[in-house]
PDB file of C-alpha atoms in Angstrom:
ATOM      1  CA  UNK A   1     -16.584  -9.320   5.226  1.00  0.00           C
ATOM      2  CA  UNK A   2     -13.837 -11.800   4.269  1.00  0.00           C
ATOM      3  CA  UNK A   3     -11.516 -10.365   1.170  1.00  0.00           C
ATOM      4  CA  UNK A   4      -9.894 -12.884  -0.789  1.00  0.00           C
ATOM      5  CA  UNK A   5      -6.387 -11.921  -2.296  1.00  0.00           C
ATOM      6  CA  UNK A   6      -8.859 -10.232  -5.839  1.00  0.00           C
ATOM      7  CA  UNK A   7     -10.667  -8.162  -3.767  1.00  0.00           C
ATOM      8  CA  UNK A   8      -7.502  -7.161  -1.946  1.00  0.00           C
ATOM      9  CA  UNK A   9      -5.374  -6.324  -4.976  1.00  0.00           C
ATOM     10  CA  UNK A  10      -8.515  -4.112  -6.046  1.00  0.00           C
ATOM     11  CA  UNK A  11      -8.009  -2.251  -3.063  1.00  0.00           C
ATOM     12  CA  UNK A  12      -4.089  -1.950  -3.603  1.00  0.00           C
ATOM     13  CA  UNK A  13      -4.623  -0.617  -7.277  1.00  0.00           C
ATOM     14  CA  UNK A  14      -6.794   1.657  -6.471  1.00  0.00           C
ATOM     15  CA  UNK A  15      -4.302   3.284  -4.134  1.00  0.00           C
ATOM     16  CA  UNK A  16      -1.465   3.035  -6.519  1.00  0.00           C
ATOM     17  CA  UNK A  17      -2.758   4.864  -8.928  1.00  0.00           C
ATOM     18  CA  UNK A  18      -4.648   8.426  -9.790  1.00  0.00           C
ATOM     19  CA  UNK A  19      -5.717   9.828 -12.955  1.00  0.00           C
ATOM     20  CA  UNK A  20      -2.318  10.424 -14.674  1.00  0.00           C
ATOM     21  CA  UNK A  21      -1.490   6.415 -14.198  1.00  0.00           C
ATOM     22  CA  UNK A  22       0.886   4.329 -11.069  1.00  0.00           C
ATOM     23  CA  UNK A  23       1.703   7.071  -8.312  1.00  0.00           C
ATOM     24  CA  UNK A  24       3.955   6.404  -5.362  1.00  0.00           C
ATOM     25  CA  UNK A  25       1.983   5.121  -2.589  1.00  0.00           C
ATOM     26  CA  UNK A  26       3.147   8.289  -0.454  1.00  0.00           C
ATOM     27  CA  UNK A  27       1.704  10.596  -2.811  1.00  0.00           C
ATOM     28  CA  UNK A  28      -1.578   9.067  -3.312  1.00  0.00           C
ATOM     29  CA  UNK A  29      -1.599   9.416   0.261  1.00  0.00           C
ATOM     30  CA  UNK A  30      -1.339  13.362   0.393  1.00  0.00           C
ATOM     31  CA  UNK A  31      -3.947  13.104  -2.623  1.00  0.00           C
ATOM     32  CA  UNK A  32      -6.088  11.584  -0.423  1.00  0.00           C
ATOM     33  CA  UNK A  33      -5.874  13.557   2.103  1.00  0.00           C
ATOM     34  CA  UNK A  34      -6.303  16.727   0.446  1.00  0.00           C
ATOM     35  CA  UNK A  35      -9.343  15.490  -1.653  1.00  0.00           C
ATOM     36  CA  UNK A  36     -11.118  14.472   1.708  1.00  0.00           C
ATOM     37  CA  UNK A  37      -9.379  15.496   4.113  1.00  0.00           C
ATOM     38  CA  UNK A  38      -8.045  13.976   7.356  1.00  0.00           C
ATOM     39  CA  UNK A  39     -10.200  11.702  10.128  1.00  0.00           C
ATOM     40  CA  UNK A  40      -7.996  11.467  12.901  1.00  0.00           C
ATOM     41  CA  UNK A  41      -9.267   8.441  13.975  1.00  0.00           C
ATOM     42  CA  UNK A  42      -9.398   6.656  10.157  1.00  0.00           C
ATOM     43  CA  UNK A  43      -7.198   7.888   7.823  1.00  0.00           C
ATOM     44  CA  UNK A  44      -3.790   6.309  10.052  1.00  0.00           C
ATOM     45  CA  UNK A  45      -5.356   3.234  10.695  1.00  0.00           C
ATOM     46  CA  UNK A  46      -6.691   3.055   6.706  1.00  0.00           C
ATOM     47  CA  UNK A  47      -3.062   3.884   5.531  1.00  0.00           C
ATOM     48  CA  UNK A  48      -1.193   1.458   7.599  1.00  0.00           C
ATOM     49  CA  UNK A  49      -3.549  -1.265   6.520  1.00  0.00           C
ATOM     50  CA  UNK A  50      -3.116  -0.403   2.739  1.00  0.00           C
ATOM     51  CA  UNK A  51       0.984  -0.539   3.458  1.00  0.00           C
ATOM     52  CA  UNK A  52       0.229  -3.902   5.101  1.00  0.00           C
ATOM     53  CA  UNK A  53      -1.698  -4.874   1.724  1.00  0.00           C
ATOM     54  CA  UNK A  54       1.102  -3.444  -0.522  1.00  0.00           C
ATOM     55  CA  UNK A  55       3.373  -5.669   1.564  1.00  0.00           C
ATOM     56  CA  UNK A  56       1.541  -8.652   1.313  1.00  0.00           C
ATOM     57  CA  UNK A  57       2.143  -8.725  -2.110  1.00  0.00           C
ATOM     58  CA  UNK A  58       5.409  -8.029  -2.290  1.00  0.00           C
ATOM     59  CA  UNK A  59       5.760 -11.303  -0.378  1.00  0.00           C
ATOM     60  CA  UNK A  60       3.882 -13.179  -2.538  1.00  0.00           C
ATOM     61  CA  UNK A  61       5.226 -11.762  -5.498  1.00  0.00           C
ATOM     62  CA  UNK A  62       8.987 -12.020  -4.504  1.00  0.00           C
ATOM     63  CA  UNK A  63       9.650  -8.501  -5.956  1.00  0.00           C
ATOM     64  CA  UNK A  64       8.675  -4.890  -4.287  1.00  0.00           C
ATOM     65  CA  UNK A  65       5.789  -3.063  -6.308  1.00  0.00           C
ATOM     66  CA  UNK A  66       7.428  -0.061  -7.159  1.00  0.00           C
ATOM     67  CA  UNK A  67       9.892  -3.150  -9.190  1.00  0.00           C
ATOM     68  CA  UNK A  68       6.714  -4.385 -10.632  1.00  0.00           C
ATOM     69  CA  UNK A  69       5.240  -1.081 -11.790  1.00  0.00           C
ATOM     70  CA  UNK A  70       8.893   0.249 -12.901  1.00  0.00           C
ATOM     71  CA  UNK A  71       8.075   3.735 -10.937  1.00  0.00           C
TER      72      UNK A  71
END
């Protein structure tokens, strides 16, 4: 499947946020993996990619997320 930038910043919201509103990506991360646990050979490779994401909008954007989302 080919993501275009929507489908990616779907993705990034989703991890940048939990039911009380924005969360630092870190945390969401430990929410994650105490809600489902932890796949050795997934959840690494999953995060990584999703800091790649959160990165590649940073670039684009010219300003860090956490900046954007004041957290």
């Amino acid at each position: 499947i080919k993501y275009n930038d929507y489908d990616m910043l779907i993705q990034l919201c989703d991890v940048l946020c939990d039911h009380n509103g924005f969360i630092d990506m870190e945390e969401r991360f430990i929410d994650i993996v105490n809600r489902y646990g932890f796949d050795e050979s997934n959840t690494i490779k999953r995060f990584n990619k999703l800091r790649e994401l959160k990165k590649y909008f940073e670039v684009k954007a010219g300003i860090t997320i956490e900046n954007i989302l004041n957290l």
